[in-house]
Amino acid sequence: MAALIAVIGVAFFFTYTNGFHDSANAIATSVSTRALTPRAALAMAAVMNLAGAFLGSGVAHTVSSGIIETPTGSQGMGILFAGLVGAIAWNLVTWYFGLPSSSSHALFGGLVGAALAGGTGVIWSGVIDKIIVPMVVSPIVGLIGGFLAMLAILWIFKKANPHRAKRNFRVAQTASAAAMALAHGLQDAQKTMGIVVMALTISGHQHGGDIPIWVKISCATMLSLGTYAGGWRIMRTLGRKIIELDPPQGFAAEATSAAVMYITSFVFKAPISTTHVITAAIMGAGATKRIRAVRWGVAKNIVLGWFITMPAAGLVAAVMYGLVNLLFL
C-alpha cells in the first residue's frame, strides 16, 4: 500500500509538471498574437484540459497495456516509480531551458528505460506502432497541415481588409485555442490515467482495464492545476522565438494541431505529442510568409530535443530503478 501511494503521488506530480510544461502548447500562439491575455488564456486552457480528460480512454489503455508488459509485485512498483521520476526529471530540465520537448515521450522513455533495467518485457511492436511512427508522422502532418491551412486562409481572404481580417482572426483564435486545450486534456491526462491503472493492477486493487472515476477526476484536476501554473519559459519559445506570428497564422496552427490530435485520439488511440504537433504546425503556418521567416536554427534545436527525449528520460529512469532496487527491493 505504501508503494502504491508513492507511485500514485509521483504520477500526480508528473501530471502537474506535464500541465505547466505543456500549457504553452495550447495558448502560446494566442498570447503572442494578443488574441488572449496570458491569465485569461491559462484559465481557459485549464478548464478545457479538465473537460478534455473525460472525452475518451483509448490512449489510457494504450499506455497501461501496450508499451511494457505489466510488471508484478514490489519490483513492478519500483519500475513505475523510476519511470515517472525519469519523465519528471526531463520535464524539469527542458522547462528550465525553455525547450518545448514532449512530456509524453519523456514518460514513454522513462517506462521503457525502467522496464529494461528491471527485466520486464517491452512490447516493441506497440512502442514502434503507437509511439515511434506517430512521433515521426505527426509533426510532418502538422507541418504540412499548418502550411496548407494558412495557404487556404490567404486565398479565401485575399480581398479582405488586412486589419479587419486580423481582428476577426483574433476572435477566432479564442475558439481554436480552446479546441487545442481540449485536445491536450484528451491526450495527456489519459497517459497518467494509464499509469495509475497499471499501479492499481499490480497492487491487486483492480482487475481489468476500466478507469475508475476517481482516477479520471484526479488526473484531470492535476493537469488543469499545472496548466494554470503556466510554463512561461516554453511559451516564449513557441510564441516568439520560432517566428513572430500574426492572428491568421496562429489560428491555422492551432486548428491544424487540434484536428491532428482528435484524429489520433479517437481513430488510432495513439498517444502523440501535443508539443511536436503544435511546434511543427507553427513552422508550417509561418513558412507561408516566407521560408526564411522561420528561425530554423531554433527549430533545429527543438527537433534535436525531440530525438533525445526518450533516451535521456530512459537513462534517468534506469539509474533511478537501480537506486530503488538497491535501497528498497
Short mmCIF file of C-alpha atoms in Angstrom, two decimals:
data_model
loop_
_atom_site.label_atom_id
_atom_site.label_comp_id
_atom_site.label_asym_id
_atom_site.label_seq_id
_atom_site.Cartn_x
_atom_site.Cartn_y
_atom_site.Cartn_z
CA MET A 1 0.00 0.00 0.00
CA ALA A 2 2.85 2.39 0.79
CA ALA A 3 4.40 1.69 -2.60
CA LEU A 4 1.06 2.21 -4.33
CA ILE A 5 0.54 5.57 -2.60
CA ALA A 6 4.08 6.64 -3.54
CA VAL A 7 3.62 5.71 -7.21
CA ILE A 8 0.24 7.44 -7.46
CA GLY A 9 1.63 10.53 -5.74
CA VAL A 10 4.57 10.71 -8.17
CA ALA A 11 2.17 10.08 -11.08
CA PHE A 12 0.07 13.06 -9.99
CA PHE A 13 3.19 15.21 -9.69
CA PHE A 14 4.22 14.16 -13.20
CA THR A 15 0.76 15.22 -14.43
CA TYR A 16 1.23 18.59 -12.74
CA THR A 17 4.62 19.09 -14.44
CA ASN A 18 3.01 17.97 -17.70
CA GLY A 19 0.43 20.71 -17.26
CA PHE A 20 2.83 23.61 -16.69
CA HIS A 21 5.33 22.21 -19.18
CA ASP A 22 2.76 21.84 -21.97
CA SER A 23 0.40 24.73 -21.21
CA ALA A 24 2.33 26.67 -23.84
CA ASN A 25 1.11 24.20 -26.46
CA ALA A 26 -2.46 25.39 -26.14
CA ILE A 27 -2.05 29.12 -25.62
CA ALA A 28 1.37 30.37 -26.80
CA THR A 29 0.12 31.41 -30.22
CA SER A 30 -2.98 33.12 -28.82
CA VAL A 31 -0.92 35.06 -26.28
CA SER A 32 1.77 36.02 -28.78
CA THR A 33 -0.82 37.42 -31.23
CA ARG A 34 -2.60 39.18 -28.32
CA ALA A 35 -5.81 37.31 -29.03
CA LEU A 36 -5.94 36.48 -25.30
CA THR A 37 -4.24 37.86 -22.22
CA PRO A 38 -1.89 35.37 -20.53
CA ARG A 39 -4.07 34.81 -17.45
CA ALA A 40 -7.29 34.53 -19.43
CA ALA A 41 -5.61 32.07 -21.79
CA LEU A 42 -4.29 29.97 -18.90
CA ALA A 43 -7.69 29.91 -17.18
CA MET A 44 -9.39 28.86 -20.41
CA ALA A 45 -6.76 26.20 -21.06
CA ALA A 46 -7.09 24.83 -17.52
CA VAL A 47 -10.86 24.46 -17.85
CA MET A 48 -10.66 22.86 -21.30
CA ASN A 49 -7.89 20.49 -20.16
CA LEU A 50 -10.16 19.39 -17.34
CA ALA A 51 -13.05 18.78 -19.74
CA GLY A 52 -10.91 17.03 -22.33
CA ALA A 53 -9.76 14.39 -19.85
CA PHE A 54 -13.26 12.91 -19.78
CA LEU A 55 -13.77 12.59 -23.53
CA GLY A 56 -12.16 9.19 -24.08
CA SER A 57 -9.99 6.38 -22.72
CA GLY A 58 -8.31 4.80 -25.76
CA VAL A 59 -4.95 6.49 -25.13
CA ALA A 60 -5.01 5.41 -21.46
CA HIS A 61 -5.50 1.77 -22.45
CA THR A 62 -2.59 2.01 -24.88
CA VAL A 63 -0.31 3.36 -22.14
CA SER A 64 -1.43 0.84 -19.49
CA SER A 65 -1.15 -2.28 -21.65
CA GLY A 66 0.52 -1.51 -24.98
CA ILE A 67 4.05 -0.32 -24.13
CA ILE A 68 5.51 -2.60 -21.45
CA GLU A 69 4.34 -5.89 -20.01
CA THR A 70 2.52 -5.26 -16.73
CA PRO A 71 5.17 -5.86 -14.05
CA THR A 72 4.34 -7.57 -10.78
CA GLY A 73 4.88 -7.08 -7.07
CA SER A 74 7.20 -4.59 -5.43
CA GLN A 75 9.51 -4.75 -8.44
CA GLY A 76 6.64 -3.57 -10.63
CA MET A 77 6.02 -0.60 -8.36
CA GLY A 78 9.72 0.21 -8.49
CA ILE A 79 9.63 0.21 -12.29
CA LEU A 80 6.65 2.58 -12.42
CA PHE A 81 8.20 4.86 -9.79
CA ALA A 82 11.53 5.02 -11.63
CA GLY A 83 9.85 5.60 -14.99
CA LEU A 84 7.86 8.53 -13.62
CA VAL A 85 10.93 10.06 -11.95
CA GLY A 86 12.82 9.86 -15.24
CA ALA A 87 9.98 11.67 -17.02
CA ILE A 88 9.71 14.35 -14.32
CA ALA A 89 13.46 14.97 -14.40
CA TRP A 90 13.43 15.52 -18.16
CA ASN A 91 10.37 17.78 -17.92
CA LEU A 92 12.08 20.00 -15.37
CA VAL A 93 15.35 20.19 -17.33
CA THR A 94 13.65 21.14 -20.60
CA TRP A 95 11.32 23.58 -18.82
CA TYR A 96 14.34 25.31 -17.25
CA PHE A 97 15.95 25.81 -20.66
CA GLY A 98 12.65 26.78 -22.32
CA LEU A 99 12.78 23.82 -24.70
CA PRO A 100 9.34 22.58 -25.85
CA SER A 101 10.06 18.86 -25.60
CA SER A 102 7.43 16.16 -25.22
CA SER A 103 6.19 15.20 -21.75
CA SER A 104 4.55 12.21 -23.39
CA HIS A 105 7.77 10.84 -24.85
CA ALA A 106 9.59 11.56 -21.59
CA LEU A 107 7.04 9.30 -19.91
CA PHE A 108 7.34 6.57 -22.54
CA GLY A 109 11.13 6.73 -22.45
CA GLY A 110 11.07 6.53 -18.66
CA LEU A 111 8.82 3.48 -18.70
CA VAL A 112 10.92 1.66 -21.29
CA GLY A 113 14.20 2.51 -19.54
CA ALA A 114 12.92 1.37 -16.14
CA ALA A 115 11.40 -1.80 -17.65
CA LEU A 116 14.69 -2.74 -19.33
CA ALA A 117 16.61 -2.10 -16.09
CA GLY A 118 14.12 -4.18 -14.13
CA GLY A 119 13.98 -7.10 -16.55
CA THR A 120 10.35 -6.51 -17.56
CA GLY A 121 9.38 -7.14 -21.17
CA VAL A 122 8.93 -4.19 -23.52
CA ILE A 123 6.21 -4.55 -26.16
CA TRP A 124 8.39 -3.33 -29.01
CA SER A 125 5.62 -3.67 -31.61
CA GLY A 126 3.49 -1.30 -29.52
CA VAL A 127 6.40 1.09 -29.00
CA ILE A 128 7.04 1.24 -32.75
CA ASP A 129 3.41 1.35 -33.91
CA LYS A 130 1.96 3.61 -31.21
CA ILE A 131 4.94 5.83 -30.31
CA ILE A 132 7.83 5.88 -32.80
CA VAL A 133 5.73 6.00 -36.00
CA PRO A 134 3.35 8.71 -34.68
CA MET A 135 6.39 10.62 -33.32
CA VAL A 136 7.75 10.85 -36.86
CA VAL A 137 4.48 11.18 -38.80
CA SER A 138 2.51 13.62 -36.61
CA PRO A 139 4.98 16.56 -36.88
CA ILE A 140 5.16 16.06 -40.65
CA VAL A 141 1.37 16.12 -40.84
CA GLY A 142 1.32 19.19 -38.57
CA LEU A 143 3.93 20.98 -40.70
CA ILE A 144 2.15 20.28 -44.00
CA GLY A 145 -1.29 20.84 -42.48
CA GLY A 146 -0.31 24.20 -40.99
CA PHE A 147 1.21 25.28 -44.31
CA LEU A 148 -1.87 24.25 -46.33
CA ALA A 149 -4.32 25.72 -43.81
CA MET A 150 -2.54 29.05 -43.96
CA LEU A 151 -2.46 28.96 -47.76
CA ALA A 152 -6.22 28.35 -47.75
CA ILE A 153 -6.75 31.30 -45.41
CA LEU A 154 -4.62 33.57 -47.61
CA TRP A 155 -6.60 32.52 -50.70
CA ILE A 156 -10.06 32.82 -49.09
CA PHE A 157 -9.36 36.22 -47.54
CA LYS A 158 -7.13 37.64 -50.27
CA LYS A 159 -9.57 40.52 -50.91
CA ALA A 160 -10.37 41.20 -47.26
CA ASN A 161 -9.18 44.28 -45.40
CA PRO A 162 -5.96 43.11 -43.64
CA HIS A 163 -6.62 44.95 -40.38
CA ARG A 164 -10.21 43.77 -40.14
CA ALA A 165 -9.19 40.19 -41.02
CA LYS A 166 -6.56 40.14 -38.29
CA ARG A 167 -9.07 41.49 -35.79
CA ASN A 168 -11.56 38.76 -36.70
CA PHE A 169 -8.91 36.06 -36.51
CA ARG A 170 -8.01 37.20 -33.01
CA VAL A 171 -11.60 36.38 -32.06
CA ALA A 172 -11.43 33.07 -33.94
CA GLN A 173 -8.25 32.18 -32.05
CA THR A 174 -10.27 32.01 -28.85
CA ALA A 175 -12.11 29.03 -30.33
CA SER A 176 -9.03 27.40 -31.86
CA ALA A 177 -7.05 27.76 -28.61
CA ALA A 178 -9.96 26.22 -26.69
CA ALA A 179 -10.07 23.32 -29.16
CA MET A 180 -6.31 22.87 -28.74
CA ALA A 181 -6.58 22.85 -24.93
CA LEU A 182 -9.45 20.35 -25.06
CA ALA A 183 -7.35 18.06 -27.28
CA HIS A 184 -4.40 18.43 -24.90
CA GLY A 185 -6.57 17.27 -21.99
CA LEU A 186 -7.88 14.39 -24.09
CA GLN A 187 -4.34 13.22 -24.88
CA ASP A 188 -2.18 13.99 -21.86
CA ALA A 189 -4.46 13.33 -18.88
CA GLN A 190 -5.13 9.84 -20.21
CA LYS A 191 -1.42 8.98 -20.20
CA THR A 192 -1.23 9.35 -16.42
CA MET A 193 -4.54 7.51 -16.04
CA GLY A 194 -2.91 4.55 -17.78
CA ILE A 195 0.00 4.58 -15.30
CA VAL A 196 -2.33 4.74 -12.27
CA VAL A 197 -4.44 1.87 -13.64
CA MET A 198 -1.25 -0.18 -14.08
CA ALA A 199 -0.24 0.58 -10.47
CA LEU A 200 -3.68 -0.44 -9.19
CA THR A 201 -3.45 -3.67 -11.20
CA ILE A 202 0.00 -4.50 -9.81
CA SER A 203 -1.18 -3.92 -6.22
CA GLY A 204 -4.25 -6.11 -6.73
CA HIS A 205 -6.72 -3.26 -6.21
CA GLN A 206 -8.08 -3.50 -9.74
CA HIS A 207 -8.83 -6.20 -12.27
CA GLY A 208 -9.49 -5.23 -15.88
CA GLY A 209 -8.71 -2.07 -17.80
CA ASP A 210 -11.61 0.16 -16.75
CA ILE A 211 -10.55 3.55 -15.42
CA PRO A 212 -12.10 4.41 -12.02
CA ILE A 213 -13.86 7.75 -11.93
CA TRP A 214 -11.64 8.98 -9.08
CA VAL A 215 -8.58 8.37 -11.27
CA LYS A 216 -10.10 10.41 -14.10
CA ILE A 217 -11.02 13.29 -11.79
CA SER A 218 -7.66 13.31 -10.00
CA CYS A 219 -5.53 13.20 -13.16
CA ALA A 220 -7.67 15.81 -14.89
CA THR A 221 -7.50 18.11 -11.87
CA MET A 222 -3.72 17.86 -11.53
CA LEU A 223 -3.23 18.52 -15.25
CA SER A 224 -5.56 21.50 -15.01
CA LEU A 225 -3.76 22.94 -11.96
CA GLY A 226 -0.41 22.52 -13.66
CA THR A 227 -1.73 24.23 -16.76
CA TYR A 228 -2.91 27.23 -14.77
CA ALA A 229 0.53 27.47 -13.11
CA GLY A 230 1.84 28.23 -16.61
CA GLY A 231 5.08 27.49 -18.42
CA TRP A 232 6.27 30.96 -19.33
CA ARG A 233 9.76 29.93 -20.49
CA ILE A 234 8.43 27.50 -23.09
CA MET A 235 5.64 29.88 -24.02
CA ARG A 236 8.20 32.46 -25.12
CA THR A 237 9.96 29.88 -27.31
CA LEU A 238 6.78 28.75 -29.06
CA GLY A 239 5.18 32.16 -29.34
CA ARG A 240 8.15 34.35 -30.25
CA LYS A 241 11.44 32.59 -30.88
CA ILE A 242 10.38 30.30 -33.75
CA ILE A 243 8.55 33.04 -35.66
CA GLU A 244 6.60 36.22 -34.97
CA LEU A 245 3.06 35.01 -35.58
CA ASP A 246 0.06 37.05 -36.69
CA PRO A 247 -3.53 36.01 -35.80
CA PRO A 248 -4.31 34.13 -39.06
CA GLN A 249 -1.11 32.09 -38.69
CA GLY A 250 -1.91 31.37 -35.05
CA PHE A 251 -5.40 30.22 -35.97
CA ALA A 252 -4.09 27.97 -38.75
CA ALA A 253 -1.51 26.36 -36.44
CA GLU A 254 -3.97 25.77 -33.59
CA ALA A 255 -6.78 24.45 -35.79
CA THR A 256 -4.41 22.06 -37.57
CA SER A 257 -2.92 20.77 -34.32
CA ALA A 258 -6.30 20.23 -32.69
CA ALA A 259 -7.56 18.28 -35.72
CA VAL A 260 -4.48 16.01 -35.71
CA MET A 261 -4.86 15.27 -32.00
CA TYR A 262 -8.57 14.48 -32.19
CA ILE A 263 -8.00 12.07 -35.08
CA THR A 264 -5.10 10.27 -33.40
CA SER A 265 -7.00 10.02 -30.09
CA PHE A 266 -10.35 8.78 -31.36
CA VAL A 267 -9.36 6.89 -34.52
CA PHE A 268 -5.89 5.46 -33.83
CA LYS A 269 -5.86 5.65 -29.99
CA ALA A 270 -2.21 6.68 -30.33
CA PRO A 271 -0.58 8.81 -27.61
CA ILE A 272 1.07 11.53 -29.68
CA SER A 273 2.97 14.59 -28.51
CA THR A 274 0.98 17.81 -28.48
CA THR A 275 4.33 19.63 -28.36
CA HIS A 276 5.55 18.06 -31.60
CA VAL A 277 2.33 18.79 -33.47
CA ILE A 278 1.84 22.44 -32.47
CA THR A 279 5.53 23.29 -32.97
CA ALA A 280 5.51 21.78 -36.47
CA ALA A 281 2.20 23.48 -37.32
CA ILE A 282 3.64 26.86 -36.24
CA MET A 283 6.60 26.29 -38.55
CA GLY A 284 4.29 25.32 -41.42
CA ALA A 285 1.96 28.29 -40.99
CA GLY A 286 4.90 30.67 -40.60
CA ALA A 287 6.65 29.37 -43.71
CA THR A 288 3.83 30.71 -45.91
CA LYS A 289 5.07 34.24 -45.22
CA ARG A 290 8.50 33.24 -46.49
CA ILE A 291 10.66 30.25 -45.72
CA ARG A 292 13.35 32.38 -44.08
CA ALA A 293 10.81 33.94 -41.72
CA VAL A 294 11.05 30.79 -39.60
CA ARG A 295 14.08 30.75 -37.33
CA TRP A 296 15.25 27.33 -38.42
CA GLY A 297 18.21 27.39 -36.01
CA VAL A 298 15.79 27.45 -33.07
CA ALA A 299 13.62 24.86 -34.81
CA LYS A 300 16.65 22.58 -35.27
CA ASN A 301 17.45 22.69 -31.55
CA ILE A 302 13.83 21.84 -30.73
CA VAL A 303 13.80 18.86 -33.10
CA LEU A 304 17.10 17.59 -31.70
CA GLY A 305 15.50 17.78 -28.26
CA TRP A 306 12.64 15.60 -29.51
CA PHE A 307 15.01 12.82 -30.55
CA ILE A 308 16.97 12.74 -27.30
CA THR A 309 13.91 12.94 -25.02
CA MET A 310 13.13 9.21 -24.86
CA PRO A 311 16.75 8.02 -24.45
CA ALA A 312 17.52 10.72 -21.85
CA ALA A 313 14.40 10.02 -19.76
CA GLY A 314 15.03 6.29 -20.13
CA LEU A 315 18.60 6.64 -18.87
CA VAL A 316 17.50 8.63 -15.80
CA ALA A 317 14.75 6.07 -15.13
CA ALA A 318 17.20 3.15 -15.41
CA VAL A 319 19.56 4.80 -12.90
CA MET A 320 16.65 5.56 -10.58
CA TYR A 321 15.46 1.95 -10.78
CA GLY A 322 18.95 0.82 -9.78
CA LEU A 323 18.78 3.07 -6.68
CA VAL A 324 15.26 1.92 -5.80
CA ASN A 325 16.27 -1.71 -6.22
CA LEU A 326 19.35 -1.21 -4.07
CA LEU A 327 17.57 0.61 -1.23
CA PHE A 328 14.06 -0.82 -1.11
CA LEU A 329 13.64 -4.03 -3.14
#
